[in-house]
PDB file of C-alpha atoms in Angstrom:
ATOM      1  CA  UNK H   8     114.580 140.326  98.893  1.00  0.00           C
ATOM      2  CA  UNK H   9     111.838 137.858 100.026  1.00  0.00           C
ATOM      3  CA  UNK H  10     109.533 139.252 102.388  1.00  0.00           C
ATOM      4  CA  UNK H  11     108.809 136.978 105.514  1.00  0.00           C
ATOM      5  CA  UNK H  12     105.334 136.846 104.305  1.00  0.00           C
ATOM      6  CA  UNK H  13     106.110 134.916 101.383  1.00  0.00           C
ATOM      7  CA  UNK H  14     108.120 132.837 103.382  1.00  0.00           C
ATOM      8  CA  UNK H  15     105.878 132.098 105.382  1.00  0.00           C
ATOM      9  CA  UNK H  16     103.385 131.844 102.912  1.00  0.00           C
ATOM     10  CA  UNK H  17     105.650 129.272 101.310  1.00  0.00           C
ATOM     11  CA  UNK H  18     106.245 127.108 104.465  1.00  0.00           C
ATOM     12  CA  UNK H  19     102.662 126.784 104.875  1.00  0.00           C
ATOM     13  CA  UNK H  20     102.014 125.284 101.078  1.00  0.00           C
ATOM     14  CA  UNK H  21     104.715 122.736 101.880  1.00  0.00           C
ATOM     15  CA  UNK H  22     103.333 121.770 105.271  1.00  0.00           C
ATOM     16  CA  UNK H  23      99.638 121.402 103.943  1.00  0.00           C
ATOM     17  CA  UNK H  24     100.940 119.384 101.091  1.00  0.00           C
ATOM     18  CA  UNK H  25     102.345 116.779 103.877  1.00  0.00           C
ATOM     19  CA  UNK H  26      99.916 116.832 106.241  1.00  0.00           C
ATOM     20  CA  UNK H  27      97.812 114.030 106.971  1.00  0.00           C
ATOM     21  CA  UNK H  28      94.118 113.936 109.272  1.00  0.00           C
ATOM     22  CA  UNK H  29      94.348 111.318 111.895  1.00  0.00           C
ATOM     23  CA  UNK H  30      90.945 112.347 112.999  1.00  0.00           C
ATOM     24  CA  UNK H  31      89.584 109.106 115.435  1.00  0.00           C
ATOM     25  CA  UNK H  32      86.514 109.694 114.271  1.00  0.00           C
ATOM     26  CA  UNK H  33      87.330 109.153 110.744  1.00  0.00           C
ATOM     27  CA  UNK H  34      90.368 106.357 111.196  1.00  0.00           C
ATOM     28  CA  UNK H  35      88.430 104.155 113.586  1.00  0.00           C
ATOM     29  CA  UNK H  36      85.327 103.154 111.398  1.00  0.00           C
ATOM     30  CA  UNK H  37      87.897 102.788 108.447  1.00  0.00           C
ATOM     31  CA  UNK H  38      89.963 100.430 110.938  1.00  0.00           C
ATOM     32  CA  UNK H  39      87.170  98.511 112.020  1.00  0.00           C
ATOM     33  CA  UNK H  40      85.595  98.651 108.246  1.00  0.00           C
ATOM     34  CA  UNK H  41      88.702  97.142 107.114  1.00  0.00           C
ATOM     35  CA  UNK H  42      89.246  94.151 110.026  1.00  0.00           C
ATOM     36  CA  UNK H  43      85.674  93.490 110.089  1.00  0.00           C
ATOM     37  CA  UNK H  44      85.699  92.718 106.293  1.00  0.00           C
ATOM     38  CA  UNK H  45      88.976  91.002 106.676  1.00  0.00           C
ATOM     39  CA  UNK H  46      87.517  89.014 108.957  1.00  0.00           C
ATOM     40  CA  UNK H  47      84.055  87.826 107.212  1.00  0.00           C
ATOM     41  CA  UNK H  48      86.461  86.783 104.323  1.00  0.00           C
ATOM     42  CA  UNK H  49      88.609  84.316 106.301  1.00  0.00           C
ATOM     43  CA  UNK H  50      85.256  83.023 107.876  1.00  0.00           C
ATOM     44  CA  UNK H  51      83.710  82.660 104.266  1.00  0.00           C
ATOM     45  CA  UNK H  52      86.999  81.128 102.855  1.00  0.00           C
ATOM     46  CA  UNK H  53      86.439  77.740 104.802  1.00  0.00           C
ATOM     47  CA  UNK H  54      82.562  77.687 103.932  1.00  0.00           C
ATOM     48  CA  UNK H  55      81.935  75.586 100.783  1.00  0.00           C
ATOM     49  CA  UNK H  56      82.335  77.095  97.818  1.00  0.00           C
ATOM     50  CA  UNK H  57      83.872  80.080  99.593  1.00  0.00           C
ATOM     51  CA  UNK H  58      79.936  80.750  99.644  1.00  0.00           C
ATOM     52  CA  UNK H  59      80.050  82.355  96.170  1.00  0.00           C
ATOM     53  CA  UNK H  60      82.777  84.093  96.524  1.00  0.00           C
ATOM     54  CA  UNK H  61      85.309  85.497  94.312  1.00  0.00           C
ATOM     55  CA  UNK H  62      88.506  87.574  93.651  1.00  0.00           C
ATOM     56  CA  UNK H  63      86.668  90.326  92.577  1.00  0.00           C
ATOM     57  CA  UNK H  64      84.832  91.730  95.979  1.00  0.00           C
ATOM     58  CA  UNK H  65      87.881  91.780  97.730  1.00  0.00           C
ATOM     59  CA  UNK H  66      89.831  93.621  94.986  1.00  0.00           C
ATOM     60  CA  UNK H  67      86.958  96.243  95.049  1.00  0.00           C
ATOM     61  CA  UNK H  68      86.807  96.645  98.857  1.00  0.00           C
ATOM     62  CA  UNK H  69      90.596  97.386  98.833  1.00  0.00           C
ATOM     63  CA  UNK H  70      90.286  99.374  96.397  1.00  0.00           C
ATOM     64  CA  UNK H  71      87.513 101.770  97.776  1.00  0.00           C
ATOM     65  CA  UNK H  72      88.746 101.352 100.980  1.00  0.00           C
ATOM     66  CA  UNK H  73      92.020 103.016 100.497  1.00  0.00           C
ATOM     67  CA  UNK H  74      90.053 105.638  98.278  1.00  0.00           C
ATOM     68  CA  UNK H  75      88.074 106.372 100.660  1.00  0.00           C
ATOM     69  CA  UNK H  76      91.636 106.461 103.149  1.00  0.00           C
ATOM     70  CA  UNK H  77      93.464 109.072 101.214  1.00  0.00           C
ATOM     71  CA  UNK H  78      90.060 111.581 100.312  1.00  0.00           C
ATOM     72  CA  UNK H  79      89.498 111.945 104.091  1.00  0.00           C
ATOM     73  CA  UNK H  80      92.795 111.458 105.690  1.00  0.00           C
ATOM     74  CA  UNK H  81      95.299 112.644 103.248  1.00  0.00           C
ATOM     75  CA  UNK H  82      96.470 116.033 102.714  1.00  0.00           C
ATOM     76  CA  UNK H  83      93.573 116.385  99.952  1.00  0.00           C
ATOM     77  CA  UNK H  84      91.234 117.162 103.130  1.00  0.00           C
ATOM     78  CA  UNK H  85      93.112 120.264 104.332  1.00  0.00           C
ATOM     79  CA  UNK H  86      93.846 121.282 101.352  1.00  0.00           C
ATOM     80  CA  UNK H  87      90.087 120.894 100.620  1.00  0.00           C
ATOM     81  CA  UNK H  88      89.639 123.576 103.370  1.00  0.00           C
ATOM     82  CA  UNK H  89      92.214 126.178 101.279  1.00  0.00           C
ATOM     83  CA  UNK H  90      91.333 125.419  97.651  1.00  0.00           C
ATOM     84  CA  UNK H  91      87.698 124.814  96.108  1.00  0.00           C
ATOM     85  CA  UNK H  92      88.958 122.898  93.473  1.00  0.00           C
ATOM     86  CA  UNK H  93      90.944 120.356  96.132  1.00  0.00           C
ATOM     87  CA  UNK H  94      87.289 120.274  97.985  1.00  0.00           C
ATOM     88  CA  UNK H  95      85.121 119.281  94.798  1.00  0.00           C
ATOM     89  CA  UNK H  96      88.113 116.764  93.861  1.00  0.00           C
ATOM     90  CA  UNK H  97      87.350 114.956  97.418  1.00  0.00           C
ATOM     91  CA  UNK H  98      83.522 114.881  97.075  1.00  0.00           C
ATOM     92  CA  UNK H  99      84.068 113.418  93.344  1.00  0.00           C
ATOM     93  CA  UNK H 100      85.929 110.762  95.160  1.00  0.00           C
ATOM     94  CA  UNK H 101      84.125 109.854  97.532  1.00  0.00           C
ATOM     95  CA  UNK H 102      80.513 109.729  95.302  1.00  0.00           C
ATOM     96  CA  UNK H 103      82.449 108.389  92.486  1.00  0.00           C
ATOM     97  CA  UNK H 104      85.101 106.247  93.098  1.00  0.00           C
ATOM     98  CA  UNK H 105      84.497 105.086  96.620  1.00  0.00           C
ATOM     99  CA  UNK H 106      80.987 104.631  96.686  1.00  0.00           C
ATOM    100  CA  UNK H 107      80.636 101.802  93.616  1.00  0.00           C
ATOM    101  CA  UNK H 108      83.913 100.205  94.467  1.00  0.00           C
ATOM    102  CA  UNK H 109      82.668  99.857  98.339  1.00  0.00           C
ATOM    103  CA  UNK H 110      79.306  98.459  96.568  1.00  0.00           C
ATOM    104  CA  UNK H 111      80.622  96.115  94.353  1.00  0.00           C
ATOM    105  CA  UNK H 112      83.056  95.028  97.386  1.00  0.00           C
ATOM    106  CA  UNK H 113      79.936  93.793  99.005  1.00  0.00           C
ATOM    107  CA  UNK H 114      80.916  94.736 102.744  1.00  0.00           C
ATOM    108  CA  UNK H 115      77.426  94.144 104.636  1.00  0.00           C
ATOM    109  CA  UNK H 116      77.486  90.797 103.294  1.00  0.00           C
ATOM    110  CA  UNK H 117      81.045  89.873 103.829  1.00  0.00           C
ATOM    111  CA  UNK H 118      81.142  92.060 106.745  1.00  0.00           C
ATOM    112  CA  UNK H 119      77.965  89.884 108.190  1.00  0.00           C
ATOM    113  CA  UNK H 120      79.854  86.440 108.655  1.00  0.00           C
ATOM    114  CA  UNK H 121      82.819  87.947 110.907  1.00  0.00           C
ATOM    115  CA  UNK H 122      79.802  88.024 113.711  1.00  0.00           C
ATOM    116  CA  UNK H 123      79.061  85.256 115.977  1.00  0.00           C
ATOM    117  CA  UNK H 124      76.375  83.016 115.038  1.00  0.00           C
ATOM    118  CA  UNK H 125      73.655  83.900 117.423  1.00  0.00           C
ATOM    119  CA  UNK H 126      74.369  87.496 116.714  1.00  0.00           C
ATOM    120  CA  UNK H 127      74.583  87.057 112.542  1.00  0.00           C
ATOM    121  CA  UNK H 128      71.078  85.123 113.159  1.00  0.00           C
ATOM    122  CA  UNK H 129      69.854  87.728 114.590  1.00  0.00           C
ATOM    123  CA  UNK H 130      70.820  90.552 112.247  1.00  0.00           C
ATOM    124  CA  UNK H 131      69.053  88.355 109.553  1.00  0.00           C
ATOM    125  CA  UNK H 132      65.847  88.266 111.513  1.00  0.00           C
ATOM    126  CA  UNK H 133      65.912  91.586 112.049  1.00  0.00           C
ATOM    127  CA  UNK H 134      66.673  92.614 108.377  1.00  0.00           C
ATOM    128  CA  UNK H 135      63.862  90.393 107.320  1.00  0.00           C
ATOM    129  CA  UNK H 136      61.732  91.335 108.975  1.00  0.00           C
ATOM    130  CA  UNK H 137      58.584  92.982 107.211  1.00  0.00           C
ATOM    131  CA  UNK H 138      59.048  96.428 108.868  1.00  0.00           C
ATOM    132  CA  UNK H 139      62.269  96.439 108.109  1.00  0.00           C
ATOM    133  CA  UNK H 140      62.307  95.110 104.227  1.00  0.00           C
ATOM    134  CA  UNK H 141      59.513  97.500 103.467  1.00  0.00           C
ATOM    135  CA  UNK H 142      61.180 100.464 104.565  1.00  0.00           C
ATOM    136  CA  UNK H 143      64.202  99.669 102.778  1.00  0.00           C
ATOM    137  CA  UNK H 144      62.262  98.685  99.264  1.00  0.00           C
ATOM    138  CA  UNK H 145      60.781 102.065  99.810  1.00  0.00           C
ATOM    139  CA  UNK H 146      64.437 103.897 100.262  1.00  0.00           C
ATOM    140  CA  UNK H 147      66.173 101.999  97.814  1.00  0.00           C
ATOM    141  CA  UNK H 148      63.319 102.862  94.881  1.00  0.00           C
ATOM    142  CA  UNK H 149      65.190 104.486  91.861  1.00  0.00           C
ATOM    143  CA  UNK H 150      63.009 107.605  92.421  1.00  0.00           C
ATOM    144  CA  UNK H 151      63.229 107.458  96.451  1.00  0.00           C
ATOM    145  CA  UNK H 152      67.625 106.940  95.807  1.00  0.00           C
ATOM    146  CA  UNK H 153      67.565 109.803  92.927  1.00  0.00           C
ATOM    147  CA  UNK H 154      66.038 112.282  95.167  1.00  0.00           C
ATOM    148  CA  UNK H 155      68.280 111.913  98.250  1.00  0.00           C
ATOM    149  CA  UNK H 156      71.048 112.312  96.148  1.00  0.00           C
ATOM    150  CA  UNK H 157      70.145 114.880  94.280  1.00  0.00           C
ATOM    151  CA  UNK H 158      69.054 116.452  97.015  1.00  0.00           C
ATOM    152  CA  UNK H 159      72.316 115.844  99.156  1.00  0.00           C
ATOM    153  CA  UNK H 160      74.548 116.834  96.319  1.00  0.00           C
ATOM    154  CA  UNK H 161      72.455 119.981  95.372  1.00  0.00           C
ATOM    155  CA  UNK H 162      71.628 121.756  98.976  1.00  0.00           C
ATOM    156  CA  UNK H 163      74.804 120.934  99.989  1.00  0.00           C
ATOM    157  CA  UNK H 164      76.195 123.439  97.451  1.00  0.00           C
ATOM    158  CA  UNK H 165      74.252 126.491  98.381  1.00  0.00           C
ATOM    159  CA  UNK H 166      76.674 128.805  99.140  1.00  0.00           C
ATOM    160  CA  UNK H 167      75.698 129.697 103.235  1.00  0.00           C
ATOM    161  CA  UNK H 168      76.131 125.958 103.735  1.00  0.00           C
ATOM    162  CA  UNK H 169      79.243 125.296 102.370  1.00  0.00           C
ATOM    163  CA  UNK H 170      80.448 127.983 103.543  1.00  0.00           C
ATOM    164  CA  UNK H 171      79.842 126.271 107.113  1.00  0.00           C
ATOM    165  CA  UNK H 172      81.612 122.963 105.794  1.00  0.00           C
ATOM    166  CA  UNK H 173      84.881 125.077 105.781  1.00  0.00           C
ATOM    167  CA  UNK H 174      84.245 126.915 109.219  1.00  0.00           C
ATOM    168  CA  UNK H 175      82.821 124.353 111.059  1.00  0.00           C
ATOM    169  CA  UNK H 176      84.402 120.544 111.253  1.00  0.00           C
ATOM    170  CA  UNK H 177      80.619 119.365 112.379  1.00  0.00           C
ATOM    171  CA  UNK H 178      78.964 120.902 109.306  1.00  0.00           C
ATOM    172  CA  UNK H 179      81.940 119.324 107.256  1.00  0.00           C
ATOM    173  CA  UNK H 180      81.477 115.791 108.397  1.00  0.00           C
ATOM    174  CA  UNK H 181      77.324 116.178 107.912  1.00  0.00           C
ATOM    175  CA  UNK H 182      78.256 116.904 104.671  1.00  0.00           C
ATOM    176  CA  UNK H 183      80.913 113.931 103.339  1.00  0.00           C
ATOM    177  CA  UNK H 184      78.207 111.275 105.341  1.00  0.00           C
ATOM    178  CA  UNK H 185      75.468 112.378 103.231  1.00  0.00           C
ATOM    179  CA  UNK H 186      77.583 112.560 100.002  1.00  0.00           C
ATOM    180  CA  UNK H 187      79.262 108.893 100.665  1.00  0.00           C
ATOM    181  CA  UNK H 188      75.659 107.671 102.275  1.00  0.00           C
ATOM    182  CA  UNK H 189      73.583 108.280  99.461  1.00  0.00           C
ATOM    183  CA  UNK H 190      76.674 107.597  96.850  1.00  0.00           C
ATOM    184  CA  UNK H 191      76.522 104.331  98.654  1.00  0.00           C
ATOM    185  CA  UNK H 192      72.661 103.833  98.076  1.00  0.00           C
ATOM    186  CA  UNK H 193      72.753 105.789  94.123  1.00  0.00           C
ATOM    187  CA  UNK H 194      75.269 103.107  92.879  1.00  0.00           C
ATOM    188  CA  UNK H 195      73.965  99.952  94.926  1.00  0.00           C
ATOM    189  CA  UNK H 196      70.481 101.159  92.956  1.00  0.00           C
ATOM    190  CA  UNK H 197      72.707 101.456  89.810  1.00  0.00           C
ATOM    191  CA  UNK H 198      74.690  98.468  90.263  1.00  0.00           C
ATOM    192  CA  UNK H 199      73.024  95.699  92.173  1.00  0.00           C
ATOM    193  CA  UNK H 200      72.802  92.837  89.702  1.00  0.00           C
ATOM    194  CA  UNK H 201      70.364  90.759  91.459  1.00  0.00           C
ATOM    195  CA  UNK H 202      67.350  92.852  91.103  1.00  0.00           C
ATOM    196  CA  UNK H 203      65.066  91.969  88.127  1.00  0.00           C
ATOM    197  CA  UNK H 204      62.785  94.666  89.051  1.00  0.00           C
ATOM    198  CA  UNK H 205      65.019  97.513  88.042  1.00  0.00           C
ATOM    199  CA  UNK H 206      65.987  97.072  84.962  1.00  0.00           C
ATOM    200  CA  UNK H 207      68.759  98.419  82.616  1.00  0.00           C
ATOM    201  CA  UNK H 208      66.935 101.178  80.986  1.00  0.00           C
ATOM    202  CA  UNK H 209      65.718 102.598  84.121  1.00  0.00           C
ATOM    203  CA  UNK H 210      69.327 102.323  85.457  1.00  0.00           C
ATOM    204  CA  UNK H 211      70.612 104.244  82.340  1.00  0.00           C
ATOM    205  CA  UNK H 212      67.597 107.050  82.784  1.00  0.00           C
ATOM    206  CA  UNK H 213      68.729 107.135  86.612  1.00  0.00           C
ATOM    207  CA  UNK H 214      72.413 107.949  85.941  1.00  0.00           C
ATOM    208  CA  UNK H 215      71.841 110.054  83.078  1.00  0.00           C
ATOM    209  CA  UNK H 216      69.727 112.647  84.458  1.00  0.00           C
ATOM    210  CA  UNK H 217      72.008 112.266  87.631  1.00  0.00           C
ATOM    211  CA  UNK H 218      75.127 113.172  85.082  1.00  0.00           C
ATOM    212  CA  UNK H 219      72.877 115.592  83.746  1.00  0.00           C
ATOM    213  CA  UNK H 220      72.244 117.586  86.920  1.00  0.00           C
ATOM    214  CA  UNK H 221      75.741 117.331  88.212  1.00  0.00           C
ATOM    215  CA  UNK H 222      77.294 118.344  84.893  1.00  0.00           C
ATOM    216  CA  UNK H 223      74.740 121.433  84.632  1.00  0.00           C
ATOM    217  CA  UNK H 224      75.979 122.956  87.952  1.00  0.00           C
ATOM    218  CA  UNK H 225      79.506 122.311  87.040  1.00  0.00           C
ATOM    219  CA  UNK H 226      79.259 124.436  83.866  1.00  0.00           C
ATOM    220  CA  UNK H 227      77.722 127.241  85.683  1.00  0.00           C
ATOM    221  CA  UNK H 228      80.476 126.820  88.577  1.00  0.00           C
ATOM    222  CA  UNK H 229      82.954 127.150  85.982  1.00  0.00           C
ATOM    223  CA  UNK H 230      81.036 129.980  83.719  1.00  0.00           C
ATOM    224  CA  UNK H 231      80.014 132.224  86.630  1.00  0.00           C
ATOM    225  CA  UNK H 232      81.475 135.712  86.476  1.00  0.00           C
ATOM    226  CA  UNK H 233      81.304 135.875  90.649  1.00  0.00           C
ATOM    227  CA  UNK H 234      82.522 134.047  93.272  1.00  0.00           C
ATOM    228  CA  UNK H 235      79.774 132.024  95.400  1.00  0.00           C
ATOM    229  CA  UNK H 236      82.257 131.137  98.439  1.00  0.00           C
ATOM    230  CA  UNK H 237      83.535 133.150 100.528  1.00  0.00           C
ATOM    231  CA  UNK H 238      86.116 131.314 102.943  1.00  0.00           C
ATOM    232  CA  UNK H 239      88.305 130.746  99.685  1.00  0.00           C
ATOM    233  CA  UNK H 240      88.538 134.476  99.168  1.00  0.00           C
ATOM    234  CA  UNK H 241      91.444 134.671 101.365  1.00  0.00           C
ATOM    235  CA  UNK H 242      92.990 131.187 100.786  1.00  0.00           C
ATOM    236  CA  UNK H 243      92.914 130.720  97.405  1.00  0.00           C
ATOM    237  CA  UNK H 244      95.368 133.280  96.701  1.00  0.00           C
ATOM    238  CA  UNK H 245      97.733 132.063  98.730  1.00  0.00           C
ATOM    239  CA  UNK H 246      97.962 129.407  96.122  1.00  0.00           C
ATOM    240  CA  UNK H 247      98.373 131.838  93.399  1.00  0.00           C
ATOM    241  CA  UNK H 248      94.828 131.625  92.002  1.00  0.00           C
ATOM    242  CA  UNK H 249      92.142 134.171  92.358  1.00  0.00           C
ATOM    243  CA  UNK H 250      88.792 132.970  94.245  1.00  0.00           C
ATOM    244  CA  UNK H 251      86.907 132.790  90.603  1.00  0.00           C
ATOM    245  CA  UNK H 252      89.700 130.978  88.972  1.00  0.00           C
ATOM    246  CA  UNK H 253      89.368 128.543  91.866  1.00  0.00           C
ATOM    247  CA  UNK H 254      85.836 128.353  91.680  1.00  0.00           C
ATOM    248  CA  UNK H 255      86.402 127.870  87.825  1.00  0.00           C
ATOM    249  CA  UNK H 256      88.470 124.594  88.080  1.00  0.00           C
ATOM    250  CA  UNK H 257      86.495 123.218  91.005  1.00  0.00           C
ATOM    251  CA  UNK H 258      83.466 123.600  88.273  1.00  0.00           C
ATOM    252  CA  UNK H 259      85.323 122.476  85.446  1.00  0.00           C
ATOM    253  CA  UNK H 260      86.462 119.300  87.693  1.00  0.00           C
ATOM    254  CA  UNK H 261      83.036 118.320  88.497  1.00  0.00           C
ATOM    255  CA  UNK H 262      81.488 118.938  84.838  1.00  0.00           C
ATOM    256  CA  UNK H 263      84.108 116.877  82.698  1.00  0.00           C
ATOM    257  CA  UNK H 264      85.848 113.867  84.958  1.00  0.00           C
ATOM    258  CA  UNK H 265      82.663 113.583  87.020  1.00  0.00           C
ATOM    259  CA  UNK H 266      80.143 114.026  84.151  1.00  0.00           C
ATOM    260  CA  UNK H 267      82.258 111.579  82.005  1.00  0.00           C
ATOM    261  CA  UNK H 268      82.050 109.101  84.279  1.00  0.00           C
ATOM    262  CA  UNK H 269      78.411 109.206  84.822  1.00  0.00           C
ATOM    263  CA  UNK H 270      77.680 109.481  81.188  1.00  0.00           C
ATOM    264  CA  UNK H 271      80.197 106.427  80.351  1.00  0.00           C
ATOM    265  CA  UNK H 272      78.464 104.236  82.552  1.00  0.00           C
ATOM    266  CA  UNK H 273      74.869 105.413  81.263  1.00  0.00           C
ATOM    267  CA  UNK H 274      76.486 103.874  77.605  1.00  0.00           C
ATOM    268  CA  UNK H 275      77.673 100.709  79.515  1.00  0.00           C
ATOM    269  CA  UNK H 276      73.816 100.166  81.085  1.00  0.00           C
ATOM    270  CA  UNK H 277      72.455 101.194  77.547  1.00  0.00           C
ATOM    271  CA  UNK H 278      74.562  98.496  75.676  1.00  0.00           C
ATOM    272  CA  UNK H 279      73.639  96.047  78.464  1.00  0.00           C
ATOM    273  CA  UNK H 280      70.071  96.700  78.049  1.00  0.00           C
ATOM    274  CA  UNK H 281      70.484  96.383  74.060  1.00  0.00           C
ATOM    275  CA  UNK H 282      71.720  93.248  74.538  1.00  0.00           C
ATOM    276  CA  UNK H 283      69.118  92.032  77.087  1.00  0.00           C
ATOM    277  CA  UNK H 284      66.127  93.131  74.794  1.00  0.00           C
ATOM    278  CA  UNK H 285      68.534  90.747  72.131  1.00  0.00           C
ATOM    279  CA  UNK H 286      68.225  88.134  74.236  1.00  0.00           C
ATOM    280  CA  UNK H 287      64.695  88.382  75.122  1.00  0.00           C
ATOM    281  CA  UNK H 288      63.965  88.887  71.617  1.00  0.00           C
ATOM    282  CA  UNK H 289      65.561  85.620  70.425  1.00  0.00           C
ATOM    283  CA  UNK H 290      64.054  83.588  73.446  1.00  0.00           C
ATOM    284  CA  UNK H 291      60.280  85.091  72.624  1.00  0.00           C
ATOM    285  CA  UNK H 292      61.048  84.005  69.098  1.00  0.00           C
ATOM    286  CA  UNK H 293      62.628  80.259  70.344  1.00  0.00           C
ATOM    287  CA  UNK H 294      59.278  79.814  72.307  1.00  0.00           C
ATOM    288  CA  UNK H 295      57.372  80.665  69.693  1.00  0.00           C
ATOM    289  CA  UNK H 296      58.103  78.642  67.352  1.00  0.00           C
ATOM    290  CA  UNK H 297      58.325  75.472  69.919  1.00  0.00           C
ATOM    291  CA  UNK H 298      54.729  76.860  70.161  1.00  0.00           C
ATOM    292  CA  UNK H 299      53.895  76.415  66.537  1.00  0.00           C
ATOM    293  CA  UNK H 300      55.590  72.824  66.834  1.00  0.00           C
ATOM    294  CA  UNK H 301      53.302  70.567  67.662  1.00  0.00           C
ATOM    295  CA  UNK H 302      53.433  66.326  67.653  1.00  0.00           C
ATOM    296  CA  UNK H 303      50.703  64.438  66.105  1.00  0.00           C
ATOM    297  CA  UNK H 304      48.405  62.254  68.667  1.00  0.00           C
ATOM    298  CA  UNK H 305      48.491  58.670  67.159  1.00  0.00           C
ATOM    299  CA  UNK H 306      44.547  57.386  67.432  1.00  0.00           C
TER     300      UNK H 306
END
C-alpha cells in the first residue's frame, strides 16, 4: 500500500510542476518592459524610414522577453528552489538566451522614443554628457565587462551564498539581477556592431575565455565526489535523485549546452574576423596599387 508520504510527496511534484510566480516585483518591470517597447515602436513606425528600423529587433525583443517571462515566472523558478539542475537551467537562460536576444532587440533605444519629447531630450543630454559617457566607456571596456561577469557568475557560486539564494527570496533576486545585468553588458560588449574599437578578435578572446571559465566549473560540478549545497540535500530526493546526482546534471548542464554556445559563437566572431582581415587585405592591396598608378603631367 502507498504510504501517505508518497502521496503526498507525489501531490507536491505535480503542484510545483504547475505553479507559476506572479511575484509584482518581477511581472511589473516585464509589463512595463514590454508596453514601453511596444510603444517606442509605434512612435518609430511613423518616423521616416521607420528610423532604421527593421523586423529583426522586434523579433528579438519578443523573443527574450518571453524568455526572460517563463525563467522567472514559470514553474522553472520553484522548481529552481527544489532541484540544482532546474536552478543552473534558469541562470543559463537568463545569461544566455535572454541577455543577447534583449541586446540585439535594442530596448533603450526603442524604449527611448515612447517618452515625451522634452523628457527623451533630456535623457540624451544627460547620457551625453561627459561624466556620464566616460563612466560608461570605462564599464563597458572588454576587460572592465569580463570581470563583472566573471566575477558575478563565479562568487555567486560559492557554496554559503547560494545557499542563501534558496533560503532567502532577497539573496535570490541579488543574484538573477547581477547574472541578467552583466549578461546584458557581456553580450552588448560581444555583440554591438557599431563599435570599431573592439574588434572581432578581441570579441572571440572575450567569449572564449568566458566559455572557458564557465565550462571549467561545470566539469568540476559534475566530477565532484561531494555535494557543495546543502538546501538540495533534502529536496532533491524527493525527485528521486540523490543531492550529488543533482549536483552532477546541474554541472553537466552548464559545461555542454552553456559551453557550446559560448564556444559556437567564439567560431562565428573568428570567421567574421577572418573575413574582415580578407577584406582589409584586398583593400590595402587595391590602394596600393592605385598608389603605384600614377598619370603623366603633360609639360
Amino acid at each position: 500500500m502507498i504510504s501517505c508520504s508518497t502521496l503526498a510527496a507525489f501531490g507536491a511534484e505535480i503542484s510545483l510542476w504547475t505553479e507559476w510566480s506572479w511575484t509584482p516585483g518581477i511581472v511589473l518591470p516585464l509589463v512595463l518592459g514590454a508596453l514601453m517597447y511596444g510603444a517606442g515602436l509605434a512612435r518609430m513606425a511613423t518616423l521616416p524610414r521607420a528610423a532604421g528600423l527593421t523586423w529583426k529587433e522586434p523579433l528579438f525583443f519578443a523573443s527574450g522577453w518571453l524568455a526572460l517571462f517563463m525563467a522567472l515566472l514559470s514553474p522553472i523558478h520553484e522548481l529552481g528552489e527544489q532541484l540544482f539542475w532546474v536552478h543552473m537551467t534558469q541562470h543559463e537562460v537568463l545569461v544566455l538566451v535572454c541577455a543577447p536576444l534583449l541586446v540585439l532587440g535594442h530596448p533603450l533605444r526603442i524604449s527611448l522614443w515612447a517618452l515625451p519629447a522634452p523628457l527623451r531630450k533630456f535623457v540624451g543630454r544627460a547620457v551625453n554628457a561627459k561624466n556620464f559617457a566616460d563612466a560608461w566607456r570605462l564599464i563597458s571596456t572588454p576587460v572592465s565587462t569580463w570581470t563583472l561577469h566573471a566575477t558575478a557568475m563565479l562568487v555567486w557560486h560559492i557554496p554559503a551564498l547560494f545557499d542563501a539564494t534558496v533560503t532567502n527570496p532577497f539573496v535570490h533576486a541579488a543574484q538573477h539581477v547581477s547574472f541578467l545585468g552583466t549578461g546584458l553588458l557581456f553580450w552588448w560588449t560581444a555583440l554591438k556592431p557599431h563599435s570599431s574599437s573592439v574588434g572581432y578578435g578581441v570579441r572571440s578572446l572575450f567569449v572564449f575565455t568566458t566559455a572557458v571559465y564557465t565550462s571549467l566549473l561545470g566539469a568540476i560540478l559534475t566530477f565532484s565526489q561531494h555535494t557543495w549545497y546543502a538546501p538540495y540535500a533534502d529536496t532533491a530526493p524527493l525527485w528521486h535523485l540523490s543531492a550529488l546526482e543533482d549536483q552532477q546534471l546541474g554541472g553537466l548542464i552548464m559545461w555542454v549546452p552553456g559551453g557550446t554556445v559560448l564556444f559556437a559563437m567564439t567560431l562565428l566572431m573568428v570567421v567574421r574576423w577572418m573575413r574582415e582581415s580578407e577584406v582589409r587585405t584586398r583593400l590595402t592591396s587595391v590602394a596600393l596599387l592605385l598608389g603605384k598608378t600614377t598619370v603623366p603631367h603633360e609639360d
